[in-house]
PDB file of C-alpha atoms in Angstrom:
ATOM      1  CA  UNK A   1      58.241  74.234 110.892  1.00  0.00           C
ATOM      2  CA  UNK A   2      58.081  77.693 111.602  1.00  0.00           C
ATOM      3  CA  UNK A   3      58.250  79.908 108.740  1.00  0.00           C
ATOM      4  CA  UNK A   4      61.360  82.637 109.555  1.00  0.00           C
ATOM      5  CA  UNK A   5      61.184  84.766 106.585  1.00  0.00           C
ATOM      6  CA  UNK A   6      57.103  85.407 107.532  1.00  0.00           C
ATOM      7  CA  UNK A   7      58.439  86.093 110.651  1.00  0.00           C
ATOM      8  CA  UNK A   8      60.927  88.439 110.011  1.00  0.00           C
ATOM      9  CA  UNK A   9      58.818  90.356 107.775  1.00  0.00           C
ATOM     10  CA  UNK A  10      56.138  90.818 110.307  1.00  0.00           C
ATOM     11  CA  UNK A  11      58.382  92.085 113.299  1.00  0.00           C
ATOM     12  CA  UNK A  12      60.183  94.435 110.809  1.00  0.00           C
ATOM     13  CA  UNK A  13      56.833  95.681 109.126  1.00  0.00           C
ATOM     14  CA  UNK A  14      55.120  96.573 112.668  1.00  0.00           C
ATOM     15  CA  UNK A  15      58.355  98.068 113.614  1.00  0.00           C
ATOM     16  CA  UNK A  16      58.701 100.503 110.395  1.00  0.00           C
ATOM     17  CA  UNK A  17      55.268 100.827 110.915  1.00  0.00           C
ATOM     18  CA  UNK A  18      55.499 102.102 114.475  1.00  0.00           C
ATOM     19  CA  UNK A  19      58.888 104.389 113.726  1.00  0.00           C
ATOM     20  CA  UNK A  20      56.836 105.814 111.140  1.00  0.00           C
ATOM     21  CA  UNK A  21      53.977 106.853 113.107  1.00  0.00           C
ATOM     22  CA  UNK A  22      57.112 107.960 115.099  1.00  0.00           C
ATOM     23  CA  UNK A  23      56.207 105.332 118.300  1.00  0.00           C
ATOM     24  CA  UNK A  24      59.285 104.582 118.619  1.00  0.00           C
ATOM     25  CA  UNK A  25      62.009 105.921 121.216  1.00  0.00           C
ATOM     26  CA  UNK A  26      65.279 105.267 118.992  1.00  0.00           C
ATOM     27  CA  UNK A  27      67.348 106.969 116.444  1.00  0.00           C
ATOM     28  CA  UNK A  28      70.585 105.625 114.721  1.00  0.00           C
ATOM     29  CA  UNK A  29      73.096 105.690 117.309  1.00  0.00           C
ATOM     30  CA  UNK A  30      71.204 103.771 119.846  1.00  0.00           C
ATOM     31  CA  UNK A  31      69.003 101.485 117.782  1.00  0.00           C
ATOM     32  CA  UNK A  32      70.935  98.512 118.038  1.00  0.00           C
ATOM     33  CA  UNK A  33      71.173  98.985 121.588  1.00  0.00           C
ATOM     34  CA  UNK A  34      67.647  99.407 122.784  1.00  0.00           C
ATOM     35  CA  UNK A  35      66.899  96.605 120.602  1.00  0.00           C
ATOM     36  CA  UNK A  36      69.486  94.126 122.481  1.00  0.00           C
ATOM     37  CA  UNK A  37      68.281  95.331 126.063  1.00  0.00           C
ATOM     38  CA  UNK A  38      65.056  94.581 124.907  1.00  0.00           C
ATOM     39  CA  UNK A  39      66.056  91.089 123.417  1.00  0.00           C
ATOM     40  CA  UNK A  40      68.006  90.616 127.276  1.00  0.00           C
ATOM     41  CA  UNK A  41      64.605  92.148 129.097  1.00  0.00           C
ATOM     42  CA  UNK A  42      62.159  89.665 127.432  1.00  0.00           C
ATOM     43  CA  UNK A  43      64.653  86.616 127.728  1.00  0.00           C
ATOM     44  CA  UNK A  44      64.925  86.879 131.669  1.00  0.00           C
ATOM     45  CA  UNK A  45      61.201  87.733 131.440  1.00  0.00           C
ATOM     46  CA  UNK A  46      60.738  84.473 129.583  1.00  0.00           C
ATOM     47  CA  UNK A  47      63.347  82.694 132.393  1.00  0.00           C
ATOM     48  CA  UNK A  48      61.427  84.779 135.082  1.00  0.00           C
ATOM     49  CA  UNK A  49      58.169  83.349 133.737  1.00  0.00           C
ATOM     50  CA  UNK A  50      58.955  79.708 133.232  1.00  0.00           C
ATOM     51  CA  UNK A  51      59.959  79.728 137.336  1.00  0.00           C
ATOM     52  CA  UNK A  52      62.535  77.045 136.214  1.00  0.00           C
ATOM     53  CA  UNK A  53      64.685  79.334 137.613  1.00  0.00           C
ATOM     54  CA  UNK A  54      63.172  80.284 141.016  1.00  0.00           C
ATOM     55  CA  UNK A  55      65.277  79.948 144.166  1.00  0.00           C
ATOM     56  CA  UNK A  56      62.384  78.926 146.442  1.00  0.00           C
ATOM     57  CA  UNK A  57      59.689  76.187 146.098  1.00  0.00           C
ATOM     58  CA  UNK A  58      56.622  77.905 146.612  1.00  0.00           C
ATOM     59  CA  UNK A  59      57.504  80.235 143.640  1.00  0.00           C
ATOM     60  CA  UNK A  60      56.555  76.441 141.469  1.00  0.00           C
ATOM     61  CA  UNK A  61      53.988  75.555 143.861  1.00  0.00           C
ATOM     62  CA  UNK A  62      50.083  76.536 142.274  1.00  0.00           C
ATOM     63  CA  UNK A  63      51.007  76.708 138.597  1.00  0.00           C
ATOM     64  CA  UNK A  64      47.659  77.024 136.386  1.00  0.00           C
ATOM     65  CA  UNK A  65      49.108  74.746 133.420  1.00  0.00           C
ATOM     66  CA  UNK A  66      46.899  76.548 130.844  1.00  0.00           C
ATOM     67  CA  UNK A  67      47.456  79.708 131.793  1.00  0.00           C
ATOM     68  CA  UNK A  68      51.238  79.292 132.375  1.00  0.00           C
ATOM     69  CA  UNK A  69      51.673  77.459 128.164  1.00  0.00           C
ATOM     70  CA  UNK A  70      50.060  80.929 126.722  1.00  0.00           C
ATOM     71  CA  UNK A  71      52.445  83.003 129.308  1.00  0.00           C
ATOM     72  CA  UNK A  72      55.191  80.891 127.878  1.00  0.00           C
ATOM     73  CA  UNK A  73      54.108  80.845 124.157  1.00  0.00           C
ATOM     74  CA  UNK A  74      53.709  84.872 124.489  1.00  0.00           C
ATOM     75  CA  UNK A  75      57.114  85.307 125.894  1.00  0.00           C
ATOM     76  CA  UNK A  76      59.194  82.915 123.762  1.00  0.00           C
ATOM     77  CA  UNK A  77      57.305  84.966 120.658  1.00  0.00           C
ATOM     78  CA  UNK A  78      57.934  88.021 122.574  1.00  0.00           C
ATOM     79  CA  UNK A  79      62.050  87.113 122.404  1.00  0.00           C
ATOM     80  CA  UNK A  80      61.561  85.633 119.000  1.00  0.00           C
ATOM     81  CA  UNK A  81      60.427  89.140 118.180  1.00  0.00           C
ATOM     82  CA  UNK A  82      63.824  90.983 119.596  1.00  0.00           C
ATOM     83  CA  UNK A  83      65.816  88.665 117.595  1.00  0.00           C
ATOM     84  CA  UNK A  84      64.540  89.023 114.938  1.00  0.00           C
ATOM     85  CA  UNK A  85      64.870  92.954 115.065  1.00  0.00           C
ATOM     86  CA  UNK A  86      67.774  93.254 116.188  1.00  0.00           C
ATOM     87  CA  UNK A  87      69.496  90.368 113.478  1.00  0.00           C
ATOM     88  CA  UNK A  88      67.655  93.230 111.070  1.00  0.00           C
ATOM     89  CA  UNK A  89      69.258  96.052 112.510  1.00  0.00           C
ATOM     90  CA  UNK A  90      72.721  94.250 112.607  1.00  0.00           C
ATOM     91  CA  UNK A  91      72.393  92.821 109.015  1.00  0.00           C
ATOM     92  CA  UNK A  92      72.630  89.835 110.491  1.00  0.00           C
ATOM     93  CA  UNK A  93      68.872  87.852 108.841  1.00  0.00           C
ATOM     94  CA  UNK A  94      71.095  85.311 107.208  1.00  0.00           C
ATOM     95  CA  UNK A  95      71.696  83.828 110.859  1.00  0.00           C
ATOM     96  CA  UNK A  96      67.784  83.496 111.420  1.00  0.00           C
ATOM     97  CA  UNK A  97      66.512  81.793 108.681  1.00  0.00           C
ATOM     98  CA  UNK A  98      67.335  78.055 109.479  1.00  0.00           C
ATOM     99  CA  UNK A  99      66.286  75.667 106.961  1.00  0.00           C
ATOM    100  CA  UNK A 100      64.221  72.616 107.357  1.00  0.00           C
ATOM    101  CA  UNK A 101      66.915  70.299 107.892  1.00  0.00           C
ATOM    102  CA  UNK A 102      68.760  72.583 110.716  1.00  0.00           C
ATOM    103  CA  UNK A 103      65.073  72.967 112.059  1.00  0.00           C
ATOM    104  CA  UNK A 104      64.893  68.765 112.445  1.00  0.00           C
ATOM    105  CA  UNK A 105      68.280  69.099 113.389  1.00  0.00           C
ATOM    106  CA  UNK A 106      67.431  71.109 116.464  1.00  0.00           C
ATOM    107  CA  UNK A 107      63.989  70.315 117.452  1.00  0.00           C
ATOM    108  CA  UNK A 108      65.150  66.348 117.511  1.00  0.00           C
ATOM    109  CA  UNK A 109      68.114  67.106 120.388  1.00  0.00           C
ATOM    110  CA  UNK A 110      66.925  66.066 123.788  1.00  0.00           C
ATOM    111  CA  UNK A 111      65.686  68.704 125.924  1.00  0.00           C
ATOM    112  CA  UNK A 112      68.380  69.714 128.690  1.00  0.00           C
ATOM    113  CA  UNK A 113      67.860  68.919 132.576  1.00  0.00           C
ATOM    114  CA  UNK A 114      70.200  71.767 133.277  1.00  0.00           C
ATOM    115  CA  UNK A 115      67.645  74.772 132.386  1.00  0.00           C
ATOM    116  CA  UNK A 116      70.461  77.422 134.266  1.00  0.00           C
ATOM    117  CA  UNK A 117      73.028  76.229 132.539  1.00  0.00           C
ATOM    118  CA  UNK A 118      71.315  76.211 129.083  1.00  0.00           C
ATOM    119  CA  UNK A 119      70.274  80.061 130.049  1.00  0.00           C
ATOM    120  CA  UNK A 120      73.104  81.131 130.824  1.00  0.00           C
ATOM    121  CA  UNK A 121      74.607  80.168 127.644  1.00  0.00           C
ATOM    122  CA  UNK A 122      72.109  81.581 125.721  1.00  0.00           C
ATOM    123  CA  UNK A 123      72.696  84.834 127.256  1.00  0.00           C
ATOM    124  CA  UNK A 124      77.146  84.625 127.007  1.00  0.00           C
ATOM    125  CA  UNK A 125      76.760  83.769 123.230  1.00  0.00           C
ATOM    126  CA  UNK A 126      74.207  86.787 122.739  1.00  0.00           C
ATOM    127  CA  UNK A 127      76.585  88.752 125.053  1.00  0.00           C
ATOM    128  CA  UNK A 128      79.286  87.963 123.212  1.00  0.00           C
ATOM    129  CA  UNK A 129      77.305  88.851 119.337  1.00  0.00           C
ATOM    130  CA  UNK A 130      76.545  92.019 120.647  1.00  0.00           C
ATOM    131  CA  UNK A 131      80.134  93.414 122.536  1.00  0.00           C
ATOM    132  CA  UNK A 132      82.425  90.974 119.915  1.00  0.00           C
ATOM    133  CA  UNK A 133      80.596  91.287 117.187  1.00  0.00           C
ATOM    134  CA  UNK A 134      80.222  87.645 116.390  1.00  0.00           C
ATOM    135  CA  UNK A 135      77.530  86.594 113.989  1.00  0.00           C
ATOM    136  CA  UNK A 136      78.358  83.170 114.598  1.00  0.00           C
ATOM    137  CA  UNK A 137      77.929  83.737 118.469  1.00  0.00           C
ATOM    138  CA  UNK A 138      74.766  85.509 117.684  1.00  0.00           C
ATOM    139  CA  UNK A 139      73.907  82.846 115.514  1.00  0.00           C
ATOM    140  CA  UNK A 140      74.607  80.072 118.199  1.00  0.00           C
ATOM    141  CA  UNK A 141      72.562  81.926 121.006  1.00  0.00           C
ATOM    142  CA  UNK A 142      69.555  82.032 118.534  1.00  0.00           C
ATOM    143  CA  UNK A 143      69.853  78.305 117.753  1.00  0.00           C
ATOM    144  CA  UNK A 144      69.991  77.479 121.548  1.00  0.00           C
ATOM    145  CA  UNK A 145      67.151  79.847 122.308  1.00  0.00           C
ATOM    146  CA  UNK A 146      64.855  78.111 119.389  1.00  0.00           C
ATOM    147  CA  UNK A 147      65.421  74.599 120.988  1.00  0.00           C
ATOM    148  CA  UNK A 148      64.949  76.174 125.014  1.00  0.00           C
ATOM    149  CA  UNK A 149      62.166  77.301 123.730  1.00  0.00           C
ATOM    150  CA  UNK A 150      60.799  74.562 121.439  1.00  0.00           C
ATOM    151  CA  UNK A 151      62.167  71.205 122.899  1.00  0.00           C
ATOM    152  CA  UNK A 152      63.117  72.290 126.659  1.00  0.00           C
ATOM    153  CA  UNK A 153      59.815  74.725 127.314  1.00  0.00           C
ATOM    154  CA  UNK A 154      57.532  72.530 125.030  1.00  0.00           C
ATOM    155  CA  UNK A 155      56.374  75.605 122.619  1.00  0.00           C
ATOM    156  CA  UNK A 156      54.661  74.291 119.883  1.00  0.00           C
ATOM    157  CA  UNK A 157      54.963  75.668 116.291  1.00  0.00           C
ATOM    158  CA  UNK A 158      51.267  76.108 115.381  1.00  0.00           C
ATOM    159  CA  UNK A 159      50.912  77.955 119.037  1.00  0.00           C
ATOM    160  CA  UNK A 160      54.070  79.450 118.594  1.00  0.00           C
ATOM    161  CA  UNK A 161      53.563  81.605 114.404  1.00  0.00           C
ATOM    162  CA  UNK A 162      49.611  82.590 115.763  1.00  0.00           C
ATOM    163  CA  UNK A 163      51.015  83.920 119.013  1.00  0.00           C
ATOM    164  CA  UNK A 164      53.759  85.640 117.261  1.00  0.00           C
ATOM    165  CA  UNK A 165      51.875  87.248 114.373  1.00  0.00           C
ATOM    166  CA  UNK A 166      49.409  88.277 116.948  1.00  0.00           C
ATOM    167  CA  UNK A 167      52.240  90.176 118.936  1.00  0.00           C
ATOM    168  CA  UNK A 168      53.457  91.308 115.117  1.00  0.00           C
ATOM    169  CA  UNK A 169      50.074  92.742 113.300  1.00  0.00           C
ATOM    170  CA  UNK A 170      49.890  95.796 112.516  1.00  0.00           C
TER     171      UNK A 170
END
């Protein structure tokens, strides 16, 4: 299981870390912003990436399996990241942390045959956290993100925290 509070303490330390070597391009009034288009940026990189969503064959055709799990790994850790910054920002932690039994809970659901379908959910429930305000919609889009990326992509856990706290060290 992947270990959120770690997680979350990582992301936010490089990105104090970074805002105080003054790294950073944000200030109060558009914090919460940037962070979000970032979070939307890296989740159609991570759709972009996985060419499950590619209109023409050829764009699936010559995948290097290896290469293409580390892509994926970096980019699902990469989104992980921009949740997990932005939930800070927002207040909104409490939604992140999942315990074991919601972990089970999702990582045990079937993965979905319908990959546009599950992504474009993802993105209306984070759409609609950010402009509504909706923790629980925030809250749902994470939880649907954790199991695309877990069950549907095939991201494993162990692959998953190293790639992450690479992406996260200071």
């Amino acid at each position: 299981m992947l270990k959120f509070d770690e997680m979350i303490q990582q992301a936010v330390a490089k990105f104090n870390n970074m805002g105080q070597k003054q790294q950073l391009l944000l200030n109060g009034n558009n914090k919460q912003q940037k962070l979000f288009i970032q979070l939307d940026l890296a989740l159609a990189k991570l759709a972009e990436d996985s060419k499950r969503f590619s209109v023409y064959k050829k764009d699936q055709e010559n995948i290097d399996v290896k290469k293409y799990k580390e892509m994926i790994t970096k980019d699902v850790a990469n989104v992980m990241k921009y949740y997990l910054l932005f939930a800070s920002v927002h207040n909104w932690l409490d939604v992140i942390v999942i315990d074991e039994d919601d972990y089970n809970k999702i990582t045990s659901i079937d993965a979905d045959r319908d990959f546009n379908q599950v992504y474009l959910s993802i993105k209306r429930m984070m759409f609609n956290g950010f402009y509504n305000h909706s923790k629980k919609d925030f809250q749902f889009s994470w939880k649907m993100f954790l199991k695309f990326g877990i069950v549907d992509l095939g991201v494993d856990d162990k692959s998953l925290s190293a790639q992450f706290s690479e992406i996260n060290s200071l």
